[in-house]
């Protein structure tokens, strides 16, 4: 067999019940059909997790995978992913993270590390020049993610660590996996799976070489990409972002977005650059999706204008192989001296979504939840759910230990989040997300619990961009903003690189987004397929936004592996991955139709004021069109048996 190039050609399988650790060779055909990263994980988990498995039981398999391009000299390709059967949705679970952990997986000589079974006592996996072994985690069990990572690195210098905090240990269904002292693979509740297996951490210090087919070509392509990244003209000050958003709200048309503009904003501020723009243009949901930009105007949202965050930034944070550096380390007041710069999703989840203007509280909650390893999007939803329930008399002081809950009250918000981390009182109810909480409270609460098959949607309003409604509803891991959107497709500019995908003109009327048109589903399919390619490569979504002719994922993949695939070949691979993930859900009994976003997110009832006034999204038609374009049953979303068998038989 020839030496693999780009990928390592192996996985590590750890049986936590027996303690056995084995390395398996994977056929090159598998990589050529599914890439590495998320695609490799889909191939492994589809075959090895039996139907009807308990997400928190012995049979679930938790995978940590790197990307095919990680460590090959390409840029924006340092993402790692956690995968498994999600305890939140009962279907395909995935979460994606940057930092420095992705190359550490490959330097252990494998593309992925998978865990099955349950350890009798808390352990962590250590891989170094002495090999792979399980060690006791008694000394770090109970510590938060930052404390645990610090302790493990003191014991294993030069290692990279991924671990869970208290939320994962306590099996909170909205918990994730942390690395680099607070960067979180947050979604799908996979921290709870890790906790259920008594697995505290992975500590990786391998030194294997990552081979590349054509290193000079990789350098050439990276040089082209970096030229665009370094293009950074002066941009408006933070206080002007709100008027920019207001202008975008008022105009009847939309200029097709070039992602280079967003790159400039990311480099200046990070993801918080969109805080006020999103509110004004209707992208940010307000008050548990009941409110609008009219309820959270300039003066209220000004507390989170982007300069507010960069003023507290003490240093930039770059993920592995990232020349942009949208992250940062910020000084904070009070209990924690510093924190990773809060991301847009966190700021909006604990800002207008719960009517909070206290930004110092957001800094505190950001660090508290990062350390606990709890998803800030789902946590924000849980707080909003509790406040609306209290406002409507569905929960009372009897549920809260005598405490009244008021929208935007910093003390009430702090009380709820701290209780969730501790799983204390009402916090225990909310720590498993809004679906489980509502099921415990009763039917009135279930009408307020906003989720997609159990996963809370992100801070992007589907009434502003119906593409979010589609992807929240049809992706095998529903409710996540990273799956796709109309705006994302504009920034990818795929039509400049891939034949047969929809082309975009320089501008379009806003009203066209709400008309029945197969174009929306075609854009959705291209979004899903391309994202699978990027996740197989380990590429960053924000890097992808720079545009397919500037960040040359397809060319990098050929340069790293020696393959001669066309962009259309890679898009076919992305479609294969989507089929396997959908088939995984069918196998586990998750009905695709049940993943549809709640009516409130579709403009039912319609909003009477604000940026999304009068807008209703026909997501049902888009879902059917999308499924049909994949060749699946239009009414049920099920791939044909023939299609699944053809793709699943690749080995």
XYZ file of C-alpha atoms in Angstrom:
651
model
C 0.000 0.000 0.000
C 1.324 3.475 -0.861
C 2.035 5.940 1.937
C -1.009 8.174 2.527
C -0.527 11.851 1.674
C -2.492 14.516 3.511
C -4.332 11.997 5.650
C -2.776 9.436 8.031
C -4.785 6.411 6.849
C -5.590 5.131 10.345
C -7.956 5.618 13.265
C -7.579 4.779 16.960
C -10.409 2.870 18.650
C -10.476 2.963 22.455
C -12.714 0.555 24.363
C -13.312 2.255 27.703
C -14.990 -0.817 29.154
C -12.047 -3.151 28.599
C -9.241 -0.619 28.321
C -8.204 -2.032 24.942
C -6.699 0.445 22.470
C -6.364 -0.555 18.831
C -5.213 1.174 15.690
C -7.064 0.357 12.475
C -6.032 1.007 8.910
C -8.680 2.681 6.764
C -8.917 2.040 3.039
C -7.833 4.876 0.706
C -11.177 4.372 -1.003
C -12.891 5.618 2.143
C -10.878 8.865 2.091
C -11.516 9.294 -1.628
C -15.243 8.887 -1.001
C -15.711 10.770 2.302
C -12.469 12.702 2.877
C -11.396 12.790 6.534
C -12.875 14.824 9.412
C -16.650 14.771 9.510
C -16.895 12.532 6.455
C -14.660 9.869 7.969
C -16.661 10.074 11.192
C -19.947 9.627 9.302
C -18.543 6.496 7.656
C -17.349 5.029 10.971
C -20.387 5.881 13.093
C -23.028 4.905 10.545
C -21.683 1.366 10.483
C -20.705 0.906 14.125
C -23.423 2.481 16.270
C -26.351 0.048 16.333
C -29.923 1.174 15.736
C -31.687 2.276 18.894
C -28.484 2.879 20.840
C -28.677 4.893 24.055
C -26.744 8.169 23.478
C -25.440 7.980 27.049
C -24.912 4.226 26.982
C -22.231 1.686 26.158
C -23.036 1.453 22.467
C -22.610 5.085 21.540
C -19.243 5.914 19.968
C -17.689 9.313 20.506
C -15.274 10.427 17.801
C -12.624 13.158 17.718
C -11.499 13.805 14.157
C -9.045 16.119 12.468
C -9.322 17.459 8.921
C -7.657 16.090 5.819
C -5.872 19.391 5.217
C -4.775 19.954 8.807
C -1.005 20.086 9.035
C -0.442 20.118 5.276
C 0.581 23.770 4.896
C -2.867 25.013 3.891
C -4.494 27.938 5.713
C -7.709 28.108 7.742
C -7.647 24.315 8.129
C -7.099 23.721 11.834
C -10.611 22.653 12.815
C -11.324 19.491 14.791
C -14.713 17.934 15.311
C -16.509 15.837 17.913
C -19.119 13.394 16.648
C -21.520 10.826 18.044
C -25.160 9.984 18.634
C -26.566 13.207 20.085
C -28.427 12.983 23.403
C -30.150 16.264 22.505
C -31.724 15.138 19.234
C -31.394 11.361 19.265
C -29.710 11.634 15.858
C -26.453 12.682 14.251
C -24.402 14.862 16.576
C -21.469 17.038 15.630
C -19.610 20.000 17.047
C -16.731 21.910 15.527
C -13.870 23.827 17.155
C -10.614 25.600 16.334
C -7.659 26.241 18.604
C -4.578 24.015 18.450
C -6.001 20.527 19.019
C -6.612 19.393 15.426
C -2.964 18.824 14.377
C -2.346 17.046 17.692
C -4.738 14.287 16.584
C -2.858 13.682 13.342
C 0.531 13.829 15.033
C -0.594 10.776 16.975
C -0.536 9.005 13.611
C -4.308 8.850 13.123
C -7.099 10.886 11.570
C -9.533 10.192 14.358
C -9.770 8.834 17.887
C -12.988 6.990 18.734
C -14.282 5.868 22.134
C -16.791 3.109 22.824
C -17.947 1.524 26.074
C -17.918 3.140 29.517
C -15.006 3.305 31.927
C -15.709 2.158 35.469
C -13.830 5.171 36.870
C -12.866 8.593 35.462
C -9.964 8.349 33.017
C -8.205 10.345 30.335
C -6.468 9.140 27.198
C -2.797 10.020 26.919
C -0.890 9.554 23.665
C 2.809 10.419 23.556
C 6.127 8.869 22.531
C 5.460 6.050 25.004
C 2.278 5.094 23.156
C -1.428 5.328 23.933
C -2.838 4.519 27.363
C -5.676 5.332 29.732
C -4.728 7.081 32.966
C -6.800 7.849 36.026
C -8.554 11.216 35.974
C -9.437 11.224 39.671
C -7.199 14.267 40.263
C -8.955 16.422 37.654
C -12.538 15.087 37.863
C -14.634 17.881 39.332
C -12.368 20.623 38.035
C -13.612 23.074 35.425
C -12.204 22.838 31.914
C -9.540 25.523 32.386
C -8.357 24.072 35.701
C -8.291 20.546 34.277
C -6.400 21.557 31.141
C -3.853 23.508 33.184
C -3.265 20.552 35.515
C -2.925 18.059 32.677
C -0.441 20.213 30.768
C 1.643 20.611 33.916
C 1.827 16.820 34.036
C 2.284 16.392 30.278
C 4.255 19.408 28.989
C 3.850 20.191 25.261
C 0.620 18.184 25.068
C -2.634 19.485 23.639
C -5.753 18.828 25.691
C -9.483 18.513 24.984
C -11.627 18.020 28.072
C -15.027 18.463 29.656
C -15.956 20.737 32.536
C -18.547 20.246 35.245
C -21.430 20.367 32.743
C -20.192 17.329 30.842
C -19.431 15.453 34.045
C -22.997 16.115 35.211
C -24.308 15.011 31.819
C -25.937 18.281 30.939
C -27.429 17.696 27.503
C -26.224 21.129 26.368
C -22.582 20.520 27.277
C -19.592 20.435 24.947
C -15.866 19.752 24.859
C -13.266 22.438 25.604
C -9.728 23.084 24.381
C -7.228 25.944 24.612
C -8.706 26.994 27.955
C -12.205 27.799 26.913
C -12.759 27.282 23.214
C -15.721 24.965 22.962
C -16.999 22.326 20.544
C -20.344 23.241 21.957
C -23.278 21.800 20.079
C -25.198 18.520 20.034
C -24.648 17.754 23.734
C -21.567 15.636 23.113
C -19.935 16.764 26.362
C -22.619 14.718 28.103
C -21.633 11.675 26.057
C -18.025 12.155 27.135
C -19.133 12.491 30.751
C -21.318 9.400 30.518
C -18.247 7.442 29.461
C -16.265 8.728 32.453
C -13.795 10.215 29.991
C -12.447 13.518 31.285
C -9.887 14.392 28.631
C -7.678 13.564 25.683
C -4.021 14.536 26.225
C -2.119 14.309 22.959
C 1.628 14.747 22.479
C 2.391 12.718 19.365
C 5.174 13.636 16.962
C 4.217 11.834 13.763
C 4.996 13.546 10.482
C 2.101 14.594 8.236
C 3.087 13.804 4.654
C 2.056 15.943 1.708
C 2.051 15.135 -2.018
C 3.223 18.522 -3.303
C 4.417 20.886 -0.603
C 5.504 23.584 -3.039
C 2.022 23.703 -4.531
C 0.553 23.948 -1.036
C 2.804 26.929 -0.328
C 1.843 28.589 -3.586
C -1.860 28.245 -2.890
C -1.427 29.475 0.675
C 0.473 32.504 -0.529
C -2.434 33.439 -2.798
C -4.892 33.042 0.074
C -2.776 35.029 2.503
C -2.552 37.937 0.078
C -6.320 38.364 0.376
C -6.273 37.959 4.143
C -3.678 40.709 4.537
C -5.760 43.158 2.491
C -7.086 45.336 5.292
C -8.207 48.877 4.395
C -9.483 51.258 7.117
C -13.051 50.562 8.210
C -15.756 52.432 10.090
C -15.568 52.770 13.908
C -17.728 50.455 16.000
C -20.415 53.027 16.752
C -21.165 53.321 13.035
C -21.998 49.636 12.608
C -25.546 50.197 13.860
C -26.368 52.799 11.180
C -24.886 50.431 8.582
C -27.287 47.742 9.796
C -30.193 50.191 9.767
C -29.433 51.102 6.161
C -29.432 47.400 5.259
C -32.843 47.141 6.922
C -34.349 50.084 5.069
C -33.173 49.352 1.536
C -35.601 47.224 -0.522
C -32.765 45.358 -2.206
C -29.673 43.463 -1.085
C -26.236 43.759 -2.610
C -24.822 40.238 -2.987
C -22.240 39.998 -0.246
C -18.554 39.550 -0.972
C -17.035 37.750 2.003
C -13.929 39.897 1.773
C -15.913 42.648 3.498
C -16.743 40.327 6.385
C -13.092 39.264 6.531
C -12.127 42.914 7.077
C -14.617 43.140 9.945
C -13.466 39.839 11.451
C -9.872 40.965 11.454
C -10.753 44.275 13.083
C -13.189 43.050 15.728
C -13.845 39.314 15.419
C -17.380 37.935 15.251
C -18.644 40.679 17.595
C -18.371 42.984 14.582
C -21.930 41.939 13.714
C -23.495 42.669 17.122
C -25.371 45.841 16.228
C -25.584 45.300 12.475
C -27.484 42.064 13.049
C -29.930 43.641 15.450
C -30.706 46.476 13.065
C -31.036 44.380 9.917
C -33.223 41.750 11.643
C -30.668 38.949 11.788
C -30.579 38.776 15.581
C -33.636 37.320 17.358
C -34.870 39.455 20.245
C -36.672 38.401 23.452
C -36.960 34.693 22.716
C -37.932 35.408 19.081
C -40.981 37.479 20.228
C -39.332 40.895 19.914
C -37.789 42.810 17.056
C -35.266 45.491 16.203
C -37.897 47.985 17.351
C -37.624 46.588 20.882
C -33.811 46.623 20.955
C -32.837 49.854 19.216
C -29.554 51.774 18.904
C -29.330 52.863 22.526
C -30.062 49.448 24.008
C -27.806 47.498 21.682
C -25.062 50.144 21.991
C -23.842 48.405 25.129
C -22.525 45.620 22.874
C -21.069 47.715 20.059
C -17.892 46.004 18.835
C -15.327 48.519 20.137
C -16.571 47.675 23.629
C -14.998 44.231 23.257
C -11.746 45.136 21.549
C -11.064 47.699 24.295
C -10.765 44.804 26.728
C -8.692 42.655 24.382
C -5.114 42.173 25.593
C -3.910 39.881 22.811
C -5.121 38.307 19.588
C -5.904 34.605 19.447
C -5.145 32.666 16.269
C -6.297 29.110 15.717
C -3.809 26.726 14.138
C -2.940 27.687 10.534
C -5.080 30.826 10.693
C -3.515 34.068 9.357
C -6.594 36.101 10.339
C -6.875 35.837 14.134
C -10.507 36.743 14.837
C -10.205 35.472 18.411
C -8.762 37.317 21.381
C -8.028 37.189 25.081
C -9.815 39.842 27.143
C -9.299 41.117 30.653
C -12.414 41.005 32.805
C -13.649 42.339 36.100
C -14.544 40.256 39.123
C -14.173 36.523 39.681
C -12.170 35.700 36.525
C -9.160 37.797 35.437
C -9.503 37.014 31.737
C -11.578 35.176 29.163
C -11.604 34.370 25.484
C -13.270 37.250 23.691
C -16.993 36.452 23.690
C -18.246 35.411 20.266
C -21.237 36.936 18.500
C -23.450 33.990 19.415
C -22.681 34.395 23.123
C -23.126 38.162 23.154
C -26.476 38.010 21.385
C -27.718 34.994 23.390
C -27.124 36.947 26.596
C -27.908 40.365 25.105
C -31.062 41.298 23.227
C -32.312 37.728 23.296
C -32.932 38.073 27.028
C -33.058 41.923 27.027
C -29.781 42.340 28.923
C -27.632 45.484 28.558
C -24.959 44.529 31.107
C -21.888 43.632 29.021
C -19.722 42.933 32.068
C -22.231 40.195 32.898
C -21.772 38.773 29.386
C -17.989 38.611 29.912
C -18.576 36.803 33.217
C -21.095 34.326 31.806
C -18.838 33.682 28.828
C -15.995 32.543 31.067
C -18.290 30.725 33.510
C -19.870 28.676 30.706
C -16.589 28.085 28.876
C -15.107 26.682 32.067
C -18.194 24.574 32.755
C -18.191 23.420 29.133
C -21.764 24.493 28.478
C -23.100 25.744 25.136
C -23.833 29.473 25.377
C -26.479 29.365 22.617
C -28.525 26.686 24.363
C -27.911 28.268 27.762
C -29.197 31.625 26.508
C -32.267 29.885 25.130
C -32.854 28.178 28.477
C -32.756 31.528 30.287
C -35.125 33.127 27.759
C -37.465 30.133 28.026
C -37.553 30.421 31.820
C -38.248 34.155 31.701
C -41.077 33.802 29.217
C -42.539 30.935 31.246
C -42.417 33.082 34.365
C -43.916 36.077 32.570
C -46.846 33.909 31.451
C -47.315 32.239 34.802
C -46.267 28.812 33.552
C -43.529 28.640 36.151
C -43.771 30.430 39.473
C -41.662 31.292 42.470
C -42.369 27.739 43.529
C -40.068 26.606 40.729
C -37.419 29.272 41.332
C -36.980 28.970 45.069
C -38.955 32.150 45.694
C -37.183 34.294 43.120
C -39.036 36.431 40.582
C -37.636 36.358 37.029
C -37.563 39.585 35.038
C -36.377 40.072 31.462
C -32.941 41.692 31.397
C -32.364 41.622 35.150
C -28.629 40.854 35.576
C -29.095 39.218 38.969
C -31.841 36.931 37.685
C -29.774 35.943 34.650
C -26.722 35.231 36.793
C -28.854 33.213 39.196
C -30.250 31.017 36.426
C -26.940 30.349 34.680
C -25.057 29.582 37.881
C -27.890 27.235 38.892
C -27.633 25.473 35.510
C -23.896 24.952 35.895
C -24.427 23.566 39.402
C -27.572 21.638 38.336
C -29.238 23.140 41.350
C -33.004 23.715 41.699
C -34.529 25.141 38.515
C -31.026 25.019 37.014
C -31.202 21.234 37.035
C -34.371 21.481 34.957
C -32.837 23.904 32.440
C -29.426 22.235 32.114
C -30.761 19.692 29.626
C -32.121 22.314 27.246
C -35.555 23.740 26.621
C -37.166 20.591 25.154
C -36.508 18.465 28.237
C -37.427 21.331 30.563
C -40.740 21.884 28.779
C -41.576 18.188 28.824
C -41.144 18.273 32.598
C -43.214 21.412 33.102
C -46.143 20.642 30.811
C -47.934 21.416 27.512
C -48.062 25.195 28.013
C -44.290 25.263 28.318
C -43.815 23.082 25.259
C -45.387 25.823 23.114
C -42.667 28.217 24.281
C -39.713 25.816 24.007
C -38.052 26.753 20.718
C -35.881 23.982 19.322
C -35.272 21.770 16.313
C -35.638 18.148 17.439
C -34.224 19.213 20.803
C -31.422 21.558 19.713
C -31.892 25.270 20.248
C -31.467 27.436 17.096
C -28.662 29.961 16.928
C -28.734 33.756 16.975
C -29.647 34.215 13.316
C -33.261 35.004 12.524
C -34.786 32.763 9.891
C -37.361 35.452 9.107
C -34.532 37.666 7.862
C -32.658 34.939 5.960
C -34.972 31.996 5.113
C -31.860 29.961 4.351
C -31.377 29.626 8.098
C -34.924 28.232 8.401
C -34.095 25.618 5.779
C -30.781 24.543 7.295
C -32.052 24.617 10.873
C -34.719 22.159 9.638
C -33.023 19.814 7.174
C -29.503 19.283 8.405
C -28.974 15.923 10.128
C -27.672 17.912 13.122
C -30.518 20.484 13.092
C -30.740 23.919 14.659
C -27.149 24.959 13.993
C -26.266 28.220 12.247
C -23.076 26.801 10.740
C -24.995 24.480 8.393
C -25.825 27.112 5.811
C -27.729 30.269 4.885
C -28.469 32.409 1.888
C -25.831 34.877 3.043
C -23.223 32.126 3.382
C -23.765 31.035 -0.198
C -23.221 34.579 -1.424
C -19.894 34.767 0.388
C -18.701 31.308 -0.725
C -19.035 32.423 -4.380
C -19.060 28.768 -5.370
C -20.407 29.476 -8.848
C -16.983 30.907 -9.724
C -15.396 27.512 -9.085
C -18.050 24.788 -9.407
C -20.101 24.002 -12.499
C -23.840 23.581 -12.162
C -24.468 25.444 -8.910
C -26.744 28.522 -8.799
C -25.187 31.814 -9.888
C -25.801 35.073 -8.071
C -26.070 38.503 -9.642
C -24.714 41.707 -8.088
C -27.971 42.391 -6.200
C -31.515 41.132 -5.668
C -34.790 42.325 -4.166
C -35.416 41.312 -0.541
C -38.928 40.160 -1.424
C -37.481 37.437 -3.672
C -36.239 35.570 -0.582
C -39.816 34.772 0.442
C -41.186 33.607 -2.920
C -41.615 29.938 -3.781
C -38.632 29.175 -6.000
C -36.572 26.012 -6.455
C -33.535 28.321 -6.459
C -33.641 28.447 -2.633
C -33.375 24.665 -2.336
C -30.590 24.520 -4.941
C -28.635 27.072 -2.915
C -29.372 25.026 0.214
C -28.082 21.812 -1.321
C -24.882 23.520 -2.521
C -24.400 24.984 0.972
C -24.740 21.579 2.635
C -22.506 19.773 0.201
C -19.743 22.383 0.292
C -19.831 22.539 4.085
C -19.314 18.774 4.184
C -16.250 19.180 1.968
C -14.898 21.893 4.278
C -15.597 19.785 7.368
C -13.878 16.842 5.739
C -10.893 19.081 5.082
C -10.940 20.633 8.571
C -11.577 24.080 7.107
C -12.865 27.104 8.989
C -16.273 28.470 8.019
C -14.974 32.028 8.269
C -12.125 31.161 5.933
C -14.682 29.741 3.515
C -16.516 33.054 3.547
C -13.504 34.703 1.897
C -14.583 32.985 -1.318
C -13.829 29.771 -3.177
C -11.412 31.442 -5.610
C -9.393 32.941 -2.748
C -9.361 30.025 -0.277
C -8.744 27.156 -2.652
C -10.017 24.150 -0.739
C -10.372 21.950 -3.824
C -6.863 22.745 -5.093
C -5.336 22.299 -1.647
C -6.983 18.865 -1.365
C -5.413 17.799 -4.665
C -2.051 19.278 -3.685
C -2.047 17.500 -0.336
C -3.188 14.070 -1.577
C -2.036 13.866 -5.184
C -5.602 13.260 -6.325
C -6.779 14.908 -9.510
C -10.393 15.465 -8.526
C -12.430 18.288 -10.015
C -14.475 20.667 -7.819
C -17.539 18.773 -9.022
C -15.969 15.499 -7.824
C -15.489 17.008 -4.374
C -19.075 18.260 -4.325
C -20.189 14.693 -5.046
C -18.147 13.577 -2.033
C -19.930 16.211 0.032
C -23.255 14.782 -1.134
C -22.122 11.276 -0.097
C -21.457 12.548 3.414
C -24.885 14.172 3.615
C -26.544 10.895 2.615
C -24.700 8.954 5.322
C -25.591 11.470 8.031
C -29.248 11.465 6.980
C -29.227 7.646 6.847
C -27.711 7.661 10.348
C -30.753 9.585 11.598
C -33.175 7.237 9.858
C -31.357 4.260 11.357
C -31.678 5.798 14.835
C -35.375 6.530 14.361
C -35.199 10.332 14.026
C -37.954 11.435 11.634
C -36.561 14.274 9.426
C -39.922 16.059 9.446
C -39.740 16.528 13.219
C -36.639 18.721 12.858
C -38.620 21.632 11.354
C -38.146 24.984 13.066
C -41.007 26.157 15.318
C -43.682 28.428 13.851
C -42.488 31.512 15.734
C -39.216 31.394 13.794
C -41.128 31.338 10.512
C -43.222 34.445 11.140
C -46.271 32.555 12.380
C -47.819 34.709 13.752
C -46.369 37.416 11.602
C -44.432 40.228 13.302
C -46.182 43.595 13.201
C -43.130 45.827 13.588
C -39.362 45.801 13.309
C -37.024 44.583 10.596
C -38.943 41.369 9.920
C -42.399 42.939 9.905
C -44.842 41.072 7.669
C -42.426 38.261 6.754
C -43.442 34.602 6.647
C -41.232 31.739 5.520
C -42.641 28.728 3.628
C -40.045 26.318 4.953
C -42.138 23.231 4.208
C -41.835 23.738 0.455
C -38.116 24.460 0.728
C -37.592 21.276 2.754
C -39.401 19.141 0.186
C -37.504 20.749 -2.714
C -34.198 20.253 -0.881
C -34.850 16.566 -0.192
C -35.928 15.990 -3.781
C -32.730 17.584 -5.135
C -30.737 15.027 -3.158
C -32.859 12.264 -4.695
C -34.601 11.548 -1.391
C -38.314 11.067 -0.799
C -39.916 14.487 -1.185
C -42.463 13.932 1.564
C -40.409 12.089 4.196
C -36.797 13.180 3.641
C -35.660 9.567 3.503
C -32.856 8.604 1.089
C -33.698 5.609 -1.072
C -32.469 2.234 0.111
C -30.493 1.856 -3.109
C -28.663 5.164 -2.531
C -27.830 4.359 1.080
C -26.631 0.860 0.219
C -24.434 2.164 -2.610
C -22.706 4.731 -0.409
C -22.619 2.651 2.759
C -20.987 -0.250 0.912
C -17.838 1.786 0.241
C -15.077 0.322 2.380
